[in-house]
CSV table of C-alpha atoms in Angstrom, one decimal:
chain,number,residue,atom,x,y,z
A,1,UNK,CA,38.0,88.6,-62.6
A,2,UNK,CA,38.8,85.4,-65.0
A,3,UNK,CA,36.3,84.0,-66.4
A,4,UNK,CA,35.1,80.7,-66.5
A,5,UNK,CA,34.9,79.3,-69.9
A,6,UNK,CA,37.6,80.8,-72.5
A,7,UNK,CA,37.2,80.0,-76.3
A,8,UNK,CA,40.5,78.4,-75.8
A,9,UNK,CA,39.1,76.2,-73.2
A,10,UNK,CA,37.0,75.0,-76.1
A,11,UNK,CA,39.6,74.4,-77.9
A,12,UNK,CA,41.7,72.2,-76.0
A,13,UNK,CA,38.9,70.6,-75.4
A,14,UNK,CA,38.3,69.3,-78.5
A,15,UNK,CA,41.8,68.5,-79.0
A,16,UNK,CA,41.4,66.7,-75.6
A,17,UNK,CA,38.5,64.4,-76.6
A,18,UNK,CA,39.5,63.9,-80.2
A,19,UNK,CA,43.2,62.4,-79.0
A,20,UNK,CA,41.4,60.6,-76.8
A,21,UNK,CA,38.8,58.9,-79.0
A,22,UNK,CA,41.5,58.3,-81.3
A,23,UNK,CA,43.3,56.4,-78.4
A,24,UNK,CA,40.5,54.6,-77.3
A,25,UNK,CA,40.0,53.2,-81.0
A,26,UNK,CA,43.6,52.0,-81.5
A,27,UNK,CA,43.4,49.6,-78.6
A,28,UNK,CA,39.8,48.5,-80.1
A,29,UNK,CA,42.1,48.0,-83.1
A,30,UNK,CA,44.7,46.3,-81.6
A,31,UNK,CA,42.6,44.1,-79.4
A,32,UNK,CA,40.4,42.7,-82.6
A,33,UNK,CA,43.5,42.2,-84.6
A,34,UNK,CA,45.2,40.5,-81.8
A,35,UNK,CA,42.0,38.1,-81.4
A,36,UNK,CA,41.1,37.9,-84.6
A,37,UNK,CA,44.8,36.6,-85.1
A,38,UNK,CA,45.3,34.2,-82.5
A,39,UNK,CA,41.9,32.5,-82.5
A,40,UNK,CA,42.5,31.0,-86.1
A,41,UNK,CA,45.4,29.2,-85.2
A,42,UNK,CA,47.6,29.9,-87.8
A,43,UNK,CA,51.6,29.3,-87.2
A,44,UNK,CA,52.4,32.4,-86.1
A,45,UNK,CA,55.1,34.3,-82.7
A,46,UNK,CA,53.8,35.6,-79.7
A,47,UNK,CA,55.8,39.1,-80.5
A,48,UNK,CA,54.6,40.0,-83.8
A,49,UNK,CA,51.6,37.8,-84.7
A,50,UNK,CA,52.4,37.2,-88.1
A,51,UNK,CA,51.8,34.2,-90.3
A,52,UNK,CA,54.6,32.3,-90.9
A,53,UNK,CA,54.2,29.0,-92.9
A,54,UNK,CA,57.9,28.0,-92.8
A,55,UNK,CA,56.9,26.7,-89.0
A,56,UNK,CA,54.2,24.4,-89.9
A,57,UNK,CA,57.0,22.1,-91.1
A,58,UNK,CA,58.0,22.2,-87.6
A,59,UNK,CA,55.4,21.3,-85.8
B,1,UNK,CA,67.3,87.8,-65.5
B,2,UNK,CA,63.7,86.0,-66.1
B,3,UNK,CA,62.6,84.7,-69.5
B,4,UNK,CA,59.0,84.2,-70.3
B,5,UNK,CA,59.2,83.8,-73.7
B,6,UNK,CA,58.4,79.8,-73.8
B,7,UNK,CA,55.6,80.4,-72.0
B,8,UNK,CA,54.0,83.1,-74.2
B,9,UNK,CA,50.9,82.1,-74.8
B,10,UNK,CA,50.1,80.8,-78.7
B,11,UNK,CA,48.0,83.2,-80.7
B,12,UNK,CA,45.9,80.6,-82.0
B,13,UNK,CA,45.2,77.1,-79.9
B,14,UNK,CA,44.9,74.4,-82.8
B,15,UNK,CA,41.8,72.2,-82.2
B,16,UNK,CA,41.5,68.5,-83.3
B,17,UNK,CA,40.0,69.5,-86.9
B,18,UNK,CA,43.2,71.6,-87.6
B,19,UNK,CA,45.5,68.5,-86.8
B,20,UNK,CA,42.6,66.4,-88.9
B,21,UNK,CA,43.3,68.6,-91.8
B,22,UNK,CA,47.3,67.9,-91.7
B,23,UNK,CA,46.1,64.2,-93.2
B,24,UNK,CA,44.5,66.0,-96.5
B,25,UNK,CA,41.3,64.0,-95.7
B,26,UNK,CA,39.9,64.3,-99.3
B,27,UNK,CA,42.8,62.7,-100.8
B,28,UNK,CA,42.5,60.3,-98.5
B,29,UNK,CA,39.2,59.0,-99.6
B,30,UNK,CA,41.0,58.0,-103.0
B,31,UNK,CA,43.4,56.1,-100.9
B,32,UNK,CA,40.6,54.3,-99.0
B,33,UNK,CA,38.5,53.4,-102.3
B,34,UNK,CA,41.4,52.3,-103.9
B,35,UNK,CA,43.1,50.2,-101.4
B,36,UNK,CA,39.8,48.6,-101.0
B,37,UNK,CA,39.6,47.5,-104.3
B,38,UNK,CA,43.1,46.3,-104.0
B,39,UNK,CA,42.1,43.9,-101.0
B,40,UNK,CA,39.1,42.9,-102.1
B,41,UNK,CA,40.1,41.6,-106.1
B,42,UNK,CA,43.6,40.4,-104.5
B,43,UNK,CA,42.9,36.5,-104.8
B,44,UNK,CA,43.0,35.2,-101.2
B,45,UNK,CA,41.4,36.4,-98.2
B,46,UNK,CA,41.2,38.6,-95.0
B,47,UNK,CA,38.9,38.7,-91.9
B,48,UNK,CA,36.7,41.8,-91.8
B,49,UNK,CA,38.8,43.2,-89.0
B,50,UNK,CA,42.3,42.3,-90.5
B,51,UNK,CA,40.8,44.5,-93.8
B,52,UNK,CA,39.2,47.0,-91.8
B,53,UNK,CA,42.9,47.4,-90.1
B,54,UNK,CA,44.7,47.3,-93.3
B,55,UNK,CA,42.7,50.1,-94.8
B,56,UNK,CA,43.0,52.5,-91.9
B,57,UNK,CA,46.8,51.5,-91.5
B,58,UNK,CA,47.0,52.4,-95.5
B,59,UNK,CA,45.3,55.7,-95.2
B,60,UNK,CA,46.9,57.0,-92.0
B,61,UNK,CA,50.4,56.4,-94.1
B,62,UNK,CA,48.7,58.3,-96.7
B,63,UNK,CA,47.5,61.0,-94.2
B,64,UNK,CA,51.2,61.0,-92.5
B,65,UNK,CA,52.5,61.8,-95.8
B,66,UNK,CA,50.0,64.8,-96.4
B,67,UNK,CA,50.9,66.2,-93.5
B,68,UNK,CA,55.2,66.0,-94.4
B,69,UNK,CA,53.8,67.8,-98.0
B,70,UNK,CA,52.0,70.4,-95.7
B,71,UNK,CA,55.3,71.2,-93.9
B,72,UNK,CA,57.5,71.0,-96.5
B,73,UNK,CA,55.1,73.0,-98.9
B,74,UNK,CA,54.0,75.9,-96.4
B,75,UNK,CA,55.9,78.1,-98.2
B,76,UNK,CA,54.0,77.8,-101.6
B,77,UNK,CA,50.7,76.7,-100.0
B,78,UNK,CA,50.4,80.2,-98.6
B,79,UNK,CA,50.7,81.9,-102.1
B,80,UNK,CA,47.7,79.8,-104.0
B,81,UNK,CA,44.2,80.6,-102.8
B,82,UNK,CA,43.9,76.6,-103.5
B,83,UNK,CA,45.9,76.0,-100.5
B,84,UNK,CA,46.4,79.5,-98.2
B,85,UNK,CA,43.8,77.9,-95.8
B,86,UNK,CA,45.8,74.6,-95.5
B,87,UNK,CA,46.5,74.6,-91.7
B,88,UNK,CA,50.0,75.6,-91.5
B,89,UNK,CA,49.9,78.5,-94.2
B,90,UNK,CA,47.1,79.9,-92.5
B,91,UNK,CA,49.1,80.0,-88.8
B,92,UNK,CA,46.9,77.4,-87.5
B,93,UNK,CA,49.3,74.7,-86.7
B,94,UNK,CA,52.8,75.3,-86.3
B,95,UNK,CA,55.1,73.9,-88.8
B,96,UNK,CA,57.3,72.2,-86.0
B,97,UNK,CA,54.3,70.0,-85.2
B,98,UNK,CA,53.0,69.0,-88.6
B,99,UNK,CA,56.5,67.4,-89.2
B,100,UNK,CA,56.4,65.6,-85.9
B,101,UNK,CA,52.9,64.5,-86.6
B,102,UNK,CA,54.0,63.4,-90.4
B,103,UNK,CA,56.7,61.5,-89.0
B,104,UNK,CA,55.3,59.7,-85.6
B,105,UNK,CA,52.3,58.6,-87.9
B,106,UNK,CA,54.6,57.4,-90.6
B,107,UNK,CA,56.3,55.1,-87.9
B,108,UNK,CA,52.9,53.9,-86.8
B,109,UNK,CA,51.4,53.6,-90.0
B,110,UNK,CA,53.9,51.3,-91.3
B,111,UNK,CA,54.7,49.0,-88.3
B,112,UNK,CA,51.0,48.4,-87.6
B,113,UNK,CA,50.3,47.8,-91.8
B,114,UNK,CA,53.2,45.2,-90.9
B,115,UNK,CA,51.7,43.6,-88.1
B,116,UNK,CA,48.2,43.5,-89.7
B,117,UNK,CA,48.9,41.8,-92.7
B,118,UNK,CA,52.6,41.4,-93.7
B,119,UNK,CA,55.6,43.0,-94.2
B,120,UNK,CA,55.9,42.9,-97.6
B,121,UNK,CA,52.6,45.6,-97.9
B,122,UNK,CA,54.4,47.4,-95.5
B,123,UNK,CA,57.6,48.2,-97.0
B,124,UNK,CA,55.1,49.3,-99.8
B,125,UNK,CA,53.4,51.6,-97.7
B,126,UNK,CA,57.0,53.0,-96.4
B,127,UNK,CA,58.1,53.9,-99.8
B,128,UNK,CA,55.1,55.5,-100.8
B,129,UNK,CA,55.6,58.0,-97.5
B,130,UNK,CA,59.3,58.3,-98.8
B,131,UNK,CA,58.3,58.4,-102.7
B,132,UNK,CA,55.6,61.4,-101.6
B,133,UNK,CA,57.3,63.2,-98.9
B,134,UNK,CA,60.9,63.2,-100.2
B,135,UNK,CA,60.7,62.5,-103.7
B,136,UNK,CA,57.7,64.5,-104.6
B,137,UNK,CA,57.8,67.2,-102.6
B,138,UNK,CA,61.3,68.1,-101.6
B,139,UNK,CA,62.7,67.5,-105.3
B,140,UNK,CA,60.6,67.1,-108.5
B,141,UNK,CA,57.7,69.4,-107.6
B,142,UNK,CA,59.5,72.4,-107.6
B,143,UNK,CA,62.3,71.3,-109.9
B,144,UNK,CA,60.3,69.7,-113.1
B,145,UNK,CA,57.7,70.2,-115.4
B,146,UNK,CA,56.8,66.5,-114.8
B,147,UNK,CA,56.2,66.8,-111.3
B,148,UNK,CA,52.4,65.6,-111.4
B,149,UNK,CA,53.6,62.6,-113.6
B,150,UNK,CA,56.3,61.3,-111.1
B,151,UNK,CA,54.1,62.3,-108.0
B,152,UNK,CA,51.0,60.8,-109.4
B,153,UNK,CA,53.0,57.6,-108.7
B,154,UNK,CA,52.4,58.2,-105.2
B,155,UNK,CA,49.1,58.1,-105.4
B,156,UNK,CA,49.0,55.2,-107.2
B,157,UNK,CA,50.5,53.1,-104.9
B,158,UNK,CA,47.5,52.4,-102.6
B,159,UNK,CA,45.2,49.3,-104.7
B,160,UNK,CA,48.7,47.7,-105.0
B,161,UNK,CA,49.8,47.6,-100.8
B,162,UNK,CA,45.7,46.8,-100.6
B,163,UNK,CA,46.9,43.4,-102.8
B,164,UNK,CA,50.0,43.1,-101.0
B,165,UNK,CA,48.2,43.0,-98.2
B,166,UNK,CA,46.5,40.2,-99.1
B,167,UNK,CA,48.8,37.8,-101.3
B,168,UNK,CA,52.2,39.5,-100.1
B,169,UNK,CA,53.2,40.2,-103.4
B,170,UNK,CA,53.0,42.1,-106.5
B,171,UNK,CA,51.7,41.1,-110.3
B,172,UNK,CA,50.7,42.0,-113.4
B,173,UNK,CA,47.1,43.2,-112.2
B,174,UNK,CA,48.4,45.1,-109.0
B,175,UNK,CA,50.7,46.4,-111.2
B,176,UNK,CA,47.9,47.4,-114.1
B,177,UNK,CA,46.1,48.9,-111.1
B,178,UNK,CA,48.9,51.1,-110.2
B,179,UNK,CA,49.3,52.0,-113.7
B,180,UNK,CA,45.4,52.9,-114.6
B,181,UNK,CA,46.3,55.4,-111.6
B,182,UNK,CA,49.6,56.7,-112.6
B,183,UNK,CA,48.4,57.6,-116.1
B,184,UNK,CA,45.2,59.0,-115.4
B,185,UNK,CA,46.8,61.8,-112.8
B,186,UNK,CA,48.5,63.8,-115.7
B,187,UNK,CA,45.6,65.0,-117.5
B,188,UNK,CA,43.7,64.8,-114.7
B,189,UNK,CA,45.8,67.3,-112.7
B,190,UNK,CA,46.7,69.8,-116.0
B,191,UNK,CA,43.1,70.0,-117.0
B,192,UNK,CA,42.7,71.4,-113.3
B,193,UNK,CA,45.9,73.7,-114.4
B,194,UNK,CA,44.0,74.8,-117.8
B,195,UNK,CA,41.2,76.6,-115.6
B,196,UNK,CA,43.3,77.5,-112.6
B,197,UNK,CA,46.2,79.3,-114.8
B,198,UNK,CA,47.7,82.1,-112.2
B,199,UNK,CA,47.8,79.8,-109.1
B,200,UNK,CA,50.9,78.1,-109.7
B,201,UNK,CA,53.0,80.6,-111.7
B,202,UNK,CA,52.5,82.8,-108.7
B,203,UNK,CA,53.9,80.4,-106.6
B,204,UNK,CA,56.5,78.8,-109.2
B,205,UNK,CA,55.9,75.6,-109.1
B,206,UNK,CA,56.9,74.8,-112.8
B,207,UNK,CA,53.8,73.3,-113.7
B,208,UNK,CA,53.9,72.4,-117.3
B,209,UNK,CA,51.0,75.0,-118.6
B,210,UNK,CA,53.7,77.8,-117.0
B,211,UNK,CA,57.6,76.0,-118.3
B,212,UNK,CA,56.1,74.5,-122.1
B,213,UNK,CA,52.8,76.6,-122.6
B,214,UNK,CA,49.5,75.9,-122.7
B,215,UNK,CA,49.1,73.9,-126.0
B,216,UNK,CA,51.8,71.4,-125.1
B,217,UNK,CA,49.8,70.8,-122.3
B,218,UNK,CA,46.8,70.1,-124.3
B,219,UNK,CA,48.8,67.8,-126.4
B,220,UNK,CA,50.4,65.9,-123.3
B,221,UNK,CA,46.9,65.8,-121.8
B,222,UNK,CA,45.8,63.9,-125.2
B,223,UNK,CA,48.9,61.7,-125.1
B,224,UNK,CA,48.5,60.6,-122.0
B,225,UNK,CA,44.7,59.9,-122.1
B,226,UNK,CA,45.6,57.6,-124.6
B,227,UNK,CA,48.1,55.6,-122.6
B,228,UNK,CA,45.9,55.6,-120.0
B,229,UNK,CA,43.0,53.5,-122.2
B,230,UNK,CA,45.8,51.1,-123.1
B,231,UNK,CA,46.4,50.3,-119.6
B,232,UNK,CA,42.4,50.5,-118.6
B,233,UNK,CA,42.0,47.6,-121.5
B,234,UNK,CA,44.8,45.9,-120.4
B,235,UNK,CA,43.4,45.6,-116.9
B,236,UNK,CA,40.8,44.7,-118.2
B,237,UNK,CA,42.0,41.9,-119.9
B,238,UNK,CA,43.3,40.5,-116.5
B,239,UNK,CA,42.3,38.0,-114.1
B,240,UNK,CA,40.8,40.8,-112.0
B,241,UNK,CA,38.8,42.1,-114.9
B,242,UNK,CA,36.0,40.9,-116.6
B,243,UNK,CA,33.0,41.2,-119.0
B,244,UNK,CA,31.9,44.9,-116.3
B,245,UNK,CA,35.2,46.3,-116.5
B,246,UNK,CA,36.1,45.5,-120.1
B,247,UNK,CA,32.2,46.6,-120.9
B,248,UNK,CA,33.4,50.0,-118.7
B,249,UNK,CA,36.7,50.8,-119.9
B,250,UNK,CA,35.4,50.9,-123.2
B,251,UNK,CA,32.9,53.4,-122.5
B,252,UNK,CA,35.0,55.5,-120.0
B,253,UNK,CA,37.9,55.7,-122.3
B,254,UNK,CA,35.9,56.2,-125.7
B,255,UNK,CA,34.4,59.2,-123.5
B,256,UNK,CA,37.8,60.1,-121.8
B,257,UNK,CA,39.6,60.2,-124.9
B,258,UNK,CA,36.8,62.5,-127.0
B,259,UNK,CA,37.1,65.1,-124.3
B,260,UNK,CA,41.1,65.2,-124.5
B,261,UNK,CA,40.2,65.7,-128.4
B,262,UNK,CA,38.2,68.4,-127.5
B,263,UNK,CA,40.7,69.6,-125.6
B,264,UNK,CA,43.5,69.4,-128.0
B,265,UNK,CA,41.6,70.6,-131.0
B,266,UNK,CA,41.4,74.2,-129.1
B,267,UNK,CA,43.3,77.0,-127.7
B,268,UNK,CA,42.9,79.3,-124.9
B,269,UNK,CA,41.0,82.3,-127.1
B,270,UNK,CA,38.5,79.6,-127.4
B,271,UNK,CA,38.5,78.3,-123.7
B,272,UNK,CA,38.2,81.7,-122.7
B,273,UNK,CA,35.5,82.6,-124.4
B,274,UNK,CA,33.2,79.7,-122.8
B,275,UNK,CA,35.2,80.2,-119.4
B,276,UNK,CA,36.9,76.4,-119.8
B,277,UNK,CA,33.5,74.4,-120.4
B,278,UNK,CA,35.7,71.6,-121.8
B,279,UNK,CA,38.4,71.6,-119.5
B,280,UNK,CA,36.2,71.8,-116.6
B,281,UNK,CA,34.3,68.7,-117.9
B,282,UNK,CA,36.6,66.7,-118.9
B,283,UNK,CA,37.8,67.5,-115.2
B,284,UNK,CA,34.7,66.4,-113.9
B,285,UNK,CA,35.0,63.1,-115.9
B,286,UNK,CA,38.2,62.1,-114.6
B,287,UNK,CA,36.5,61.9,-111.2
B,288,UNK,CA,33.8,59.8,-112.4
B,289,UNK,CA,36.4,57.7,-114.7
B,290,UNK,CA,38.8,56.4,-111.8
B,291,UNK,CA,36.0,55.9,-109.3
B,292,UNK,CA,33.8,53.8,-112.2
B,293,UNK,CA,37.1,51.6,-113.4
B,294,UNK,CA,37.6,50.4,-109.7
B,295,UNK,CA,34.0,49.8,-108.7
B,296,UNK,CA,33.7,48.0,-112.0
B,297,UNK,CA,36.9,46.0,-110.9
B,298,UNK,CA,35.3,44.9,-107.4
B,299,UNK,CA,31.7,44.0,-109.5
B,300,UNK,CA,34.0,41.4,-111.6
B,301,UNK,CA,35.0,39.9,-107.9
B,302,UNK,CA,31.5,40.0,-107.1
B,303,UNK,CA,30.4,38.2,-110.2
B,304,UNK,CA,33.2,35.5,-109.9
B,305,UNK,CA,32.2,35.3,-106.2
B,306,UNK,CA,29.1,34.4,-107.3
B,307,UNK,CA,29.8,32.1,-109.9
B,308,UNK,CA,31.7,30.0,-108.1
């Protein structure tokens, strides 16, 4: 008879809930960054969200 | 006819601590500090999350590179007891896997530096992967005596992308950062070599105590301690310095450089016979020298901060 619980089961069970902790905490990442960045109103592309100064003069 | 064979089942299932251990997480605490203090003396500022996000961005490039050196170096790691237990010497991860994870958090690493902060720290970061991975480890560290010198450089990149990342450029104090770094590796990583003689001859990795001999490593440990104050006064003589880091250099390298005379003053029939006291020490040191020279850095910062 197989049993229920394998050391291996263990295993891919951490791996399971570390990859998905570390998921979870790169869309925090991305979700501050993305409000941090487009709250301060800096001159900046919807794409990238990086500062570029050269557009001011455009405005 | 049936084949089974890419379904036979793995020996040993990695779990999330083996994949962890890919990223050299010790090394990476350098790379943390050091970046730190590279964003936070950088003139200019960053909101908490945009430094938080540089500094993880920084050391998962630095991790991604670890874990190319791990593949790439399986072959020696498994004949130093230093390194046997890494995870790919040891069986636990497959080598396969450790390049793919090298290279997917490489990518990542860099385009998300790039979208935190700028591009410009980004490219930084991207040559620092290349400079470790490819430079370091495919070429000079099994081809030259100077290896730690030229790799050092590596790790002596992060305080500079930390200032890139704020100002988008480099100068002379990013550069003096870098340079406190690069110097301070070499006798840093041969007095390691002085008390852990048979690990790399076994493995022939020309380290410079196995090609040129033990004295000439002594000198080159004294020579470069010397440089290395040069460039710790220099920094400190900065814009980024100030009265705590000129007040520490001196005492950190008036200390640094009478254990590298202690060193050089003796041979091996003396180190032997007090099982490396002096080498070990002055090993010790170093530790305590690079950590002391970039928190005294950040204290300036918080001095000026205050001042002004």
């Amino acid at each position: 008879m197989m049993r229920v619980t394998h050391e291996l089961h263990e295993r891919r069970k951490s791996r399971n809930v570390g990859l998905g902790l570390t998921l979870a905490g790169f869309v925090v990442v991305i979700l501050a960054l993305t409000m941090v960045k487009v709250t301060r109103g800096d001159p900046m592309q919807a794409f990238d969200h990086v500062v570029r100064p050269e557009m001011e003069a455009t405005k | 006819m049936t084949d089974l064979s890419i379904n036979a089942p793995r020996e040993y299932e990695p779990t999330f601590g083996d994949y962890f251990a890919l990223l050299k997480p010790r090394v990476m605490s350098l790379v943390v500090f050091t970046a730190l203090v590279g964003l936070l003396v950088a003139p200019g500022s960053l909101h908490a999350v945009e430094i938080f996000a540089a500094i993880l961005f920084i050391a998962l490039g630095a991790g991604a590179s670890g874990a190319l050196n791990m593949w790439y170096d399986a072959d020696i790691d498994a004949m130093m007891r230093r390194t046997a237990k890494r995870p790919v010497p040891s069986g636990r991860v497959e080598p396969g896997e450790a390049l793919a994870i090298g290279l997917a958090l490489s990518g990542i690493s860099v385009v998300m530096l790039g979208l935190a902060t700028n591009f410009f720290a980004a490219a930084l970061l991207a040559f620092t992967i290349f400079f470790y991975a490819v430079i370091y480890s495919m070429w000079l560290k099994r081809s030259t005596p100077h290896n730690i010198v030229i790799g050092g450089a590596a790790g002596a990149f992060p305080p500079m992308i930390g200032w890139a990342a704020v100002t988008g450029d480099v100068s002379m104090a990013s550069v003096l950062m870098f340079a406190l770094i690069f110097m301070w590796t070499p006798p840093h990583f041969w007095a390691l070599a002085l008390f852990t003689k048979s690990d790399y001859g076994d493995a022939n990795v020309p380290m410079l105590t196995v090609t040129h001999g033990r004295d000439t490593t002594r000198r080159h440990i004294l020579g470069y301690t010397v440089a290395v104050a040069l460039v710790a006064i220099g920094l400190a003589l900065t814009p980024v310095g100030g009265p705590v880091t000129l007040v520490a250099a001196l005492v950190l390298n008036a200390l640094f450089l009478k254990g590298a005379v202690a060193i050089w003053r003796r041979d091996d029939a003396a180190a032997e016979a007090d099982n490396y006291l002096v080498e070990k020490k002055f090993f010790r040191l170093s530790l305590y020298y690079l950590f002391l020279h970039f928190a005294a850095l950040v204290a300036d910062a918080a001095v000026r901060g205050v001042m002004a």
